[in-house]
Coordinates of C-alpha atoms and ligand atoms in Angstrom, one line a residue:
X1 CA 0.0 0.0 -0.1
X2 CA 2.9 2.3 0.8
X3 CA 4.6 1.5 -2.4
X4 CA 1.5 2.6 -4.3
X5 CA 1.1 5.7 -2.2
X6 CA 4.7 6.6 -2.8
X7 CA 4.1 6.3 -6.6
X8 CA 1.1 8.6 -6.5
X9 CA 3.1 11.0 -4.5
X10 CA 6.0 11.0 -7.1
X11 CA 3.5 11.1 -9.9
X12 CA 1.7 14.3 -8.3
X13 CA 5.1 16.0 -8.1
X14 CA 6.4 15.0 -11.5
X15 CA 3.3 16.4 -13.0
X16 CA 4.1 19.7 -11.3
X17 CA 7.6 19.7 -13.0
X18 CA 9.6 18.2 -10.2
X19 CA 12.0 15.4 -10.9
X20 CA 13.6 12.7 -8.8
X21 CA 16.7 13.7 -7.2
X22 CA 19.9 11.5 -7.6
X23 CA 20.4 11.2 -3.8
X24 CA 19.0 12.7 -0.5
X25 CA 21.9 15.1 -0.5
X26 CA 20.9 16.7 -3.9
X27 CA 17.3 16.8 -3.1
X28 CA 15.3 20.1 -2.4
X29 CA 12.4 18.0 -0.9
X30 CA 12.7 15.0 1.2
X31 CA 9.7 13.0 2.1
X32 CA 9.3 10.0 4.3
X33 CA 6.3 7.7 3.5
X34 CA 5.8 6.1 6.8
X35 CA 4.3 3.0 8.4
X36 CA 2.8 2.7 12.0
X37 CA 1.9 -0.9 12.1
X38 CA 4.8 -1.6 14.6
X39 CA 6.9 0.6 16.9
X40 CA 10.0 -0.4 15.0
X41 CA 8.8 1.3 11.8
X42 CA 8.3 4.5 13.8
X43 CA 11.6 4.4 15.5
X44 CA 13.4 4.2 12.2
X45 CA 11.7 7.4 10.9
X46 CA 12.4 9.3 14.0
X47 CA 16.1 8.3 13.9
X48 CA 16.2 9.2 10.2
X49 CA 14.7 12.6 10.9
X50 CA 17.2 13.1 13.7
X51 CA 20.1 12.6 11.1
X52 CA 18.5 15.3 9.0
X53 CA 18.6 18.0 11.7
X54 CA 22.1 19.3 10.8
X55 CA 21.2 19.2 7.1
X56 CA 18.3 21.3 7.7
X57 CA 20.3 23.8 9.8
X58 CA 22.8 24.2 7.0
X59 CA 20.1 24.3 4.4
X60 CA 16.9 25.8 5.9
X61 CA 15.4 26.0 2.3
X62 CA 15.2 22.2 2.1
X63 CA 11.6 20.9 2.7
X64 CA 11.2 17.9 5.0
X65 CA 7.9 16.1 4.9
X66 CA 6.5 13.2 6.9
X67 CA 3.6 11.3 5.1
X68 CA 1.5 8.2 5.6
X69 CA 0.2 6.4 8.6
X70 CA 2.7 7.7 11.2
X71 CA 1.8 11.2 10.0
X72 CA -1.8 10.5 10.7
X73 CA -1.2 8.8 14.1
X74 CA 1.5 11.3 15.5
X75 CA 0.4 14.4 13.8
X76 CA 1.6 17.5 15.8
X77 CA 3.9 15.2 18.0
X78 CA 6.1 15.2 14.8
X79 CA 6.7 18.8 15.0
X80 CA 7.4 18.5 18.7
X81 CA 9.9 15.7 18.2
X82 CA 11.5 17.0 15.1
X83 CA 10.8 20.9 14.9
X84 CA 12.4 21.3 11.6
X85 CA 9.8 19.2 9.8
X86 CA 7.9 21.4 7.3
X87 CA 5.0 19.1 6.3
X88 CA 2.9 16.4 8.0
X89 CA 0.5 14.7 5.7
X90 CA -2.0 11.9 6.3
X91 CA -2.4 8.9 3.9
X92 CA -5.7 10.1 2.4
X93 CA -4.3 13.5 1.3
X94 CA -1.6 12.7 -1.4
X95 CA -3.5 14.9 -4.0
X96 CA -2.8 18.0 -1.8
X97 CA 1.0 17.4 -1.7
X98 CA 2.1 19.9 -4.6
X99 CA -0.2 22.7 -3.2
X100 CA 1.1 22.2 0.5
X101 CA 4.7 22.4 -0.8
X102 CA 4.0 25.5 -2.7
X103 CA 2.6 27.2 0.5
X104 CA 5.6 26.1 2.3
X105 CA 7.9 27.6 -0.4
X106 CA 5.8 30.9 -0.3
X107 CA 6.8 31.2 3.3
X108 CA 3.5 30.2 4.9
X109 CA 5.2 28.1 7.5
X110 CA 4.8 24.4 8.3
X111 CA 1.8 22.7 7.0
X112 CA -0.2 19.7 8.4
X113 CA -3.1 18.1 6.7
X114 CA -4.7 15.0 8.2
X115 CA -7.3 12.6 6.9
X116 CA -10.0 12.5 9.6
X117 CA -10.4 12.8 13.4
X118 CA -9.1 9.6 14.9
X119 CA -11.9 7.2 15.2
X120 CA -13.2 5.9 18.6
X121 CA -12.4 2.3 19.1
X122 CA -15.0 0.1 17.3
X123 CA -17.2 3.1 16.3
X124 CA -17.6 4.7 13.1
X125 CA -19.5 7.8 14.0
X126 CA -16.8 10.2 13.0
X127 CA -17.4 11.7 9.7
X128 CA -14.7 10.6 7.4
X129 CA -12.8 13.3 5.5
X130 CA -10.7 11.0 3.4
X131 CA -9.9 12.0 0.0
X132 CA -10.7 9.0 -2.4
X133 CA -8.6 10.7 -5.1
X134 CA -6.0 8.5 -6.6
X135 CA -3.9 10.8 -8.8
X136 CA -3.3 9.7 -12.4
X137 CA -1.0 6.8 -12.7
X138 CA 2.4 7.4 -14.1
X139 CA 4.7 4.6 -15.3
X140 CA 8.0 6.5 -14.6
X141 CA 7.0 6.9 -10.9
X142 CA 6.9 3.0 -10.6
X143 CA 9.5 0.8 -9.3
X144 CA 8.8 -1.4 -12.2
X145 CA 6.9 -0.1 -15.3
X146 CA 5.3 -3.6 -16.0
X147 CA 3.7 -4.2 -12.7
X148 CA 1.3 -2.1 -10.7
X149 CA -0.8 -2.0 -7.7
X150 CA -4.5 -0.9 -8.0
X151 CA -6.3 0.1 -4.8
X152 CA -9.9 -1.4 -4.8
X153 CA -10.6 -0.7 -1.1
X154 CA -9.7 2.0 1.4
X155 CA -9.4 1.5 5.2
X156 CA -10.5 -1.3 7.4
X157 CA -13.5 -2.0 9.7
X158 CA -12.3 -5.1 11.2
X159 CA -10.8 -3.6 14.4
X160 CA -8.5 -6.4 15.3
X161 CA -7.6 -5.5 18.9
X162 CA -3.8 -5.2 18.2
X163 CA -4.0 -3.1 14.9
X164 CA -3.8 0.6 14.4
X165 CA -4.9 0.4 10.6
X166 CA -8.5 1.2 11.1
X167 CA -7.5 4.4 13.1
X168 CA -5.1 5.7 10.5
X169 CA -6.4 4.5 7.1
X170 CA -10.2 5.4 8.0
X171 CA -13.3 3.5 7.4
X172 CA -13.5 0.5 5.0
X173 CA -14.9 1.6 1.5
X174 CA -14.8 -0.1 -1.8
X175 CA -14.0 1.9 -4.8
X176 CA -16.6 1.8 -7.6
X177 CA -16.0 -0.9 -10.4
X178 CA -16.0 1.7 -13.1
X179 CA -13.2 3.7 -11.6
X180 CA -11.1 0.6 -11.0
X181 CA -11.5 -0.8 -14.5
X182 CA -10.6 2.6 -16.0
X183 CA -7.4 2.8 -13.9
X184 CA -6.5 -0.8 -15.0
X185 CA -7.0 0.1 -18.6
X186 CA -4.9 3.1 -18.2
X187 CA -2.1 1.0 -16.7
X188 CA -2.4 -1.5 -19.5
X189 CA -1.9 1.3 -22.0
X190 CA 1.2 2.4 -20.1
X191 CA 2.6 -1.1 -20.7
X192 CA 1.6 -3.0 -17.6
X193 CA 1.5 -6.7 -17.7
X194 CA 0.7 -7.4 -14.1
X195 CA -1.7 -5.8 -11.8
X196 CA -2.4 -6.5 -8.2
X197 CA -5.5 -5.5 -6.6
X198 CA -5.0 -4.3 -3.0
X199 CA -6.8 -3.5 0.1
X200 CA -6.9 -4.6 3.8
X201 CA -9.6 -7.1 3.4
X202 CA -10.1 -7.4 -0.5
X203 CA -12.3 -10.6 -0.3
X204 CA -14.9 -8.2 1.4
X205 CA -14.9 -6.1 -1.9
X206 CA -18.4 -4.9 -2.6
X207 CA -19.5 -2.1 -5.0
X208 CA -22.5 -0.8 -3.5
X209 CA -24.1 0.5 -6.9
X210 CA -23.5 -2.6 -9.0
X211 CA -23.4 -5.3 -6.3
X212 CA -20.1 -6.5 -7.7
X213 CA -17.9 -8.8 -5.5
X214 CA -14.3 -9.6 -5.6
X215 CA -15.0 -12.7 -7.9
X216 CA -17.1 -10.4 -10.3
X217 CA -14.4 -7.9 -10.3
X218 CA -11.7 -10.4 -11.1
X219 CA -14.0 -11.6 -14.1
X220 CA -14.0 -8.1 -15.4
X221 CA -10.3 -7.9 -15.2
X222 CA -10.1 -11.2 -17.1
X223 CA -12.0 -9.6 -19.9
X224 CA -9.5 -6.9 -20.1
X225 CA -6.6 -9.3 -20.0
X226 CA -8.2 -11.4 -23.0
X227 CA -7.9 -8.5 -25.3
X228 CA -4.8 -6.7 -24.2
X229 CA -1.2 -7.4 -23.1
X230 CA -2.4 -7.7 -19.5
X231 CA -1.0 -11.2 -18.5
X232 CA -1.5 -11.5 -14.7
X233 CA -4.1 -10.4 -12.1
X234 CA -3.3 -10.8 -8.4
X235 CA -5.1 -9.6 -5.2
X236 CA -4.0 -9.1 -1.6
X237 CA -5.0 -9.3 1.3
X238 CA -7.8 -11.7 1.9
X239 CA -9.7 -12.2 5.1
X240 CA -10.9 -15.9 5.8
X241 CA -14.3 -14.9 6.8
X242 CA -15.1 -13.2 3.4
X243 CA -13.6 -15.9 1.2
X244 CA -16.3 -17.9 -0.6
X245 CA -16.7 -20.6 -3.2
X246 CA -17.1 -18.0 -5.9
X247 CA -13.8 -16.6 -5.2
X248 CA -12.0 -20.0 -5.4
X249 CA -13.9 -20.8 -8.6
X250 CA -13.1 -17.5 -10.1
X251 CA -9.3 -18.0 -9.4
X252 CA -9.6 -21.6 -10.9
X253 CA -11.5 -20.6 -13.9
X254 CA -9.8 -17.3 -15.0
X255 CA -6.5 -18.1 -16.8
X256 CA -5.1 -14.6 -16.1
X257 CA -5.9 -14.6 -12.4
X258 CA -2.9 -16.2 -10.5
X259 CA -3.4 -19.0 -8.0
X260 CA -1.9 -17.2 -5.1
X261 CA -3.7 -16.3 -1.9
X262 CA -2.4 -14.1 1.1
X263 CA -4.7 -15.1 4.0
X264 CA -3.2 -14.1 7.3
X265 CA -3.9 -16.4 10.1
X266 CA -2.3 -14.4 12.9
X267 CA -2.4 -17.4 15.3
X268 CA -3.3 -21.2 15.4
X269 CA -4.9 -20.9 18.8
X270 CA -8.7 -20.0 19.3
X271 CA -7.9 -18.4 22.6
X272 CA -5.7 -16.0 20.8
X273 CA -7.7 -15.5 17.8
X274 CA -10.8 -14.5 20.1
X275 CA -8.5 -12.1 22.0
X276 CA -7.4 -10.6 18.7
X277 CA -11.0 -10.2 17.5
X278 CA -10.2 -11.8 14.2
X279 CA -13.7 -13.2 14.0
X280 CA -12.9 -16.8 13.0
X281 CA -11.8 -20.1 14.7
X282 CA -8.8 -22.0 13.6
X283 CA -11.1 -24.8 12.3
X284 CA -12.8 -22.2 10.0
X285 CA -9.3 -20.9 8.9
X286 CA -8.2 -24.6 8.1
X287 CA -11.4 -25.1 6.3
X288 CA -10.9 -22.2 4.1
X289 CA -7.3 -23.4 3.3
X290 CA -8.5 -26.8 2.4
X291 CA -11.1 -25.4 0.1
X292 CA -8.5 -23.4 -1.6
X293 CA -6.2 -26.4 -2.2
X294 CA -9.1 -28.5 -3.3
X295 CA -10.7 -26.0 -5.7
X296 CA -7.5 -24.5 -7.3
X297 CA -4.9 -26.9 -8.3
X298 CA -1.3 -25.8 -7.5
X299 CA -2.5 -22.9 -5.4
X300 CA 0.1 -21.3 -3.0
X301 CA -1.1 -19.8 0.4
X302 CA 0.9 -17.3 2.4
X303 CA 0.2 -16.0 5.9
X304 CA 1.0 -13.5 8.5
X305 CA 1.5 -14.4 12.2
X306 CA 1.9 -12.4 15.4
X307 CA 4.0 -14.1 18.1
X308 CA 3.8 -12.9 21.7
X309 CA 0.5 -11.2 21.7
X310 CA -1.0 -10.5 25.2
X311 CA -1.3 -13.7 27.2
X312 CA 0.1 -16.1 24.4
X313 CA 0.8 -19.3 26.3
X314 CA 3.4 -21.9 25.1
X315 CA 0.4 -24.1 24.1
X316 CA -1.1 -21.3 22.1
X317 CA 2.3 -21.0 20.4
X318 CA 2.5 -24.7 19.7
X319 CA -0.9 -24.6 18.1
X320 CA 0.5 -21.8 15.7
X321 CA 3.4 -24.1 14.9
X322 CA 0.9 -27.0 14.2
X323 CA -1.0 -24.8 11.8
X324 CA 2.0 -23.9 9.8
X325 CA 3.0 -27.6 9.6
X326 CA -0.4 -28.7 8.5
X327 CA -1.2 -25.9 6.0
X328 CA 2.4 -25.8 4.6
X329 CA 2.3 -22.1 3.7
X330 CA 4.5 -21.0 0.7
X331 CA 5.8 -18.2 3.2
X332 CA 4.8 -16.7 6.5
X333 CA 5.5 -13.1 7.6
X334 CA 6.0 -13.4 11.3
X335 CA 5.9 -10.4 13.6
X336 CA 6.6 -9.9 17.3
X337 CA 3.5 -8.2 18.9
X338 CA 4.0 -4.4 19.1
X339 CA 1.5 -2.6 21.4
X340 CA -0.1 0.3 19.4
X341 CA -1.4 3.2 21.5
X342 CA -5.1 3.7 20.8
X343 CA -5.9 0.1 20.1
X344 CA -8.0 -2.1 22.4
X345 CA -5.1 -4.4 23.2
X346 CA -3.1 -1.4 24.4
X347 CA -5.9 0.1 26.5
X348 CA -7.0 -3.1 28.1
X349 CA -4.1 -5.7 28.4
X350 CA -0.5 -5.8 29.6
X351 CA 2.1 -6.6 27.0
X352 CA 3.0 -9.5 29.2
X353 CA 5.2 -11.7 27.0
X354 CA 8.9 -10.8 27.5
X355 CA 10.9 -9.8 24.6
X356 CA 13.2 -12.8 24.7
X357 CA 10.0 -15.2 24.6
X358 CA 8.8 -13.2 21.6
X359 CA 12.2 -13.4 20.0
X360 CA 12.5 -17.2 20.5
X361 CA 9.0 -17.9 19.2
X362 CA 9.6 -15.7 16.2
X363 CA 12.8 -17.7 15.5
X364 CA 11.3 -21.0 16.2
X365 CA 8.2 -20.4 13.9
X366 CA 10.6 -19.0 11.2
X367 CA 12.6 -22.2 11.3
X368 CA 9.6 -24.4 10.8
X369 CA 8.4 -22.1 7.9
X370 CA 11.9 -22.1 6.3
X371 CA 12.1 -26.0 6.5
X372 CA 8.6 -26.2 4.8
X373 CA 9.6 -23.5 2.1
X374 CA 12.8 -25.2 1.4
X375 CA 11.0 -28.7 0.8
X376 CA 8.4 -27.1 -1.4
X377 CA 10.9 -25.1 -3.4
X378 CA 13.1 -28.3 -4.0
X379 CA 9.9 -29.9 -5.6
X380 CA 10.4 -27.5 -8.4
X381 CA 13.9 -28.7 -9.5
X382 CA 13.6 -30.1 -12.9
X383 CA 10.4 -28.4 -13.6
X384 CA 9.6 -25.7 -16.2
X385 CA 7.8 -22.7 -14.8
X386 CA 6.4 -19.6 -16.5
X387 CA 7.6 -16.4 -15.2
X388 CA 7.0 -12.6 -15.8
X389 CA 10.6 -11.3 -16.1
X390 CA 10.7 -8.3 -13.6
X391 CA 14.2 -6.8 -13.9
X392 CA 17.7 -7.4 -13.0
X393 CA 18.3 -9.1 -9.6
X394 CA 20.4 -6.2 -8.6
X395 CA 17.4 -3.9 -8.7
X396 CA 14.7 -6.5 -7.7
X397 CA 12.7 -5.3 -4.8
X398 CA 14.8 -2.3 -4.3
X399 CA 12.9 0.5 -3.1
X400 CA 16.0 2.9 -3.3
X401 CA 15.0 3.7 -6.9
X402 CA 12.4 6.0 -5.2
X403 CA 15.5 7.8 -3.8
X404 CA 16.2 8.9 -7.4
X405 CA 17.7 6.6 -9.8
X406 CA 17.2 7.4 -13.5
X407 CA 13.5 6.5 -13.8
X408 CA 14.2 4.5 -16.9
X409 CA 16.6 2.5 -15.1
X410 CA 15.6 -0.7 -16.9
X411 CA 16.6 0.8 -20.3
X412 CA 19.8 2.5 -19.6
X413 CA 22.1 -0.4 -20.5
X414 CA 25.1 0.2 -22.7
X415 CA 24.9 -3.2 -24.3
X416 CA 21.3 -4.6 -24.9
X417 CA 22.6 -8.2 -25.5
X418 CA 24.8 -8.3 -22.4
X419 CA 23.7 -11.3 -20.3
X420 CA 22.5 -10.3 -16.9
X421 CA 21.2 -12.0 -13.8
X422 CA 17.4 -11.5 -14.1
X423 CA 14.4 -12.2 -11.8
X424 CA 10.9 -13.0 -12.4
X425 CA 8.0 -14.7 -10.4
X426 CA 6.0 -17.9 -11.0
X427 CA 2.2 -17.7 -11.0
X428 CA 2.3 -18.8 -7.3
X429 CA 4.6 -15.7 -6.7
X430 CA 7.8 -17.7 -6.3
X431 CA 10.9 -15.7 -7.1
X432 CA 13.1 -17.1 -9.9
X433 CA 16.7 -16.0 -10.7
X434 CA 18.3 -16.7 -14.0
X435 CA 20.7 -15.4 -16.6
X436 CA 19.4 -13.8 -19.7
X437 CA 19.6 -10.5 -21.9
X438 CA 17.8 -7.3 -20.8
X439 CA 15.5 -7.8 -23.7
X440 CA 13.5 -10.2 -21.7
X441 CA 12.3 -7.8 -19.1
X442 CA 8.6 -7.5 -19.2
X443 CA 8.1 -10.7 -21.0
X444 CA 6.6 -14.0 -20.0
X445 CA 9.0 -16.8 -20.3
X446 CA 9.5 -20.4 -19.5
X447 CA 12.4 -21.2 -17.2
X448 CA 13.7 -24.6 -16.2
X449 CA 14.5 -24.7 -12.4
X450 CA 17.8 -26.3 -11.6
X451 CA 18.4 -25.2 -7.9
X452 CA 16.3 -24.1 -5.0
X453 CA 16.7 -22.2 -1.7
X454 CA 13.7 -21.5 0.6
X455 CA 12.5 -18.4 -1.1
X456 CA 14.4 -18.4 -4.4
X457 CA 14.4 -20.7 -7.3
X458 CA 17.3 -20.8 -9.7
X459 CA 16.6 -21.4 -13.4
X460 CA 17.9 -21.6 -16.9
Ligands
LIG1 N1 -5.3 -6.3 6.6 C1 -4.3 -7.5 6.9 C2 -3.1 -7.1 7.6 C3 -2.5 -5.8 7.5 S1 -1.1 -5.3 8.7 C4 -5.0 -8.7 7.5 O1 -5.8 -8.4 8.4 O2 -4.7 -9.7 7.2 C5 0.0 -6.5 8.2 C6 0.4 -7.4 9.3 O3 0.9 -6.7 10.2 C7 -0.8 -8.2 10.0 O4 -1.3 -9.1 9.3 C8 -0.1 -8.5 11.4 O5 0.4 -9.8 11.2 C9 1.0 -7.5 11.5 N2 0.6 -6.5 12.6 C10 -0.4 -5.8 12.6 N3 -0.5 -5.0 13.9 C11 0.7 -5.5 14.6 C12 1.0 -5.3 15.9 N4 0.5 -4.4 16.7 N5 2.2 -5.8 16.2 C13 2.8 -6.8 15.3 N6 2.4 -7.1 14.2 C14 1.3 -6.4 13.7
LIG2 FE1 -5.6 -4.5 11.0 FE2 -7.3 -6.5 11.3 FE3 -8.0 -4.5 9.5 FE4 -6.0 -6.3 8.9 S1 -8.2 -6.8 9.2 S2 -5.8 -4.2 8.7 S3 -5.2 -6.7 10.9 S4 -7.8 -4.3 11.8

């Protein structure tokens, strides 16, 4: 979500005549697009800001901005902790970025624009003032011109007790189908071969006017793919409670929709799931996974887990291990619980699992997941897989392009025939590394797998 927001911020500024700087040092404007999901993410921003204090003293004309969820959450506290910051901008206000920068440049002082009053826990009575504007998409502002995220939902109404998202990203709202399809067509015209539909609970997607669900939307995307160069359609993140048979069948029956599901479980213990307010039992979660495997041949499922949430016992944790063993996720993202002020868990319960226990559980779960990922990756050796070639492995997943490389960095090779280490992904989202010429980037290619590590396949 932040990668998409960063693209939109860059695009908004490019259209005003700005360009990406080659380095932070050369930049006139330095923007941090922040996350507040865990304390660690926030600490990193405050220390990065700290390092800019002297820079700002030496160059008061440089504009420093904090955008995104942490801006929304900490708002004026940011000016207190880092008084040299010029701009604090919530995640729903991207469209206002150029105008606010102009105000600062015109000497009107620091600017702050937030998306809404913070919501009361579990209540939605606060009038939302989110701006649902997604500025025009801009291929040169993307990490990879062939792949793009498309927001289909804003916000979240689930109110999991540990989670800050509903407070900083506002109420759940589905974007109208027409707007989404128009954006996808525009992206395809710009050369996009893969789109990923994103939202906090995309399986709940529901367009009020047309009654379209996620499976319906996927079908409409498939129609676009049939007549254009669009090759792959993905969607994240799904919530187990809203995943129904029509979704599994759509993924099975629509050839351009990839058989990959990100369905965070968070825990394998019913006591923990209840305390987290996830709204499902572990039995229900397992049932959803089995339905996916039964309906969609070769499907991969990935998950998120929180270890060391309030009161998590050793037995609760062992149930999480068992779930990972049984479902055999392609990958799991494992987080140590981080209390977030304003959430129900923060207000009501003690963060009572010591950090060394969190760390041990994190490592233990990771080891189980790594073993499973290795075993499953090795099954690919000798097989041919179809991949979308994304770029050189040097640049793969590297967000530093946003710090200002040549925006056409894929094209600036001196020798188009030089053999480079390239990367791509399989339909199930497994990363493949292989050698080939730059001209393959953006193409769908068959690669034979010769070697495997837990999270990377090596091919020819
Ligand atoms: N909407 C998605 C999750 C978005 S947040 C869903 O519900 O599945 C991404 C992940 O961050 C979550 O799945 C959770 O595992 C983790 N997370 C959220 N809040 C956290 C907290 N307070 N401490 C640790 N991890 C957290
Ligand atoms: Fe947070 Fe739960 Fe919403 Fe995911 S579903 S964003 S974890 S509140």
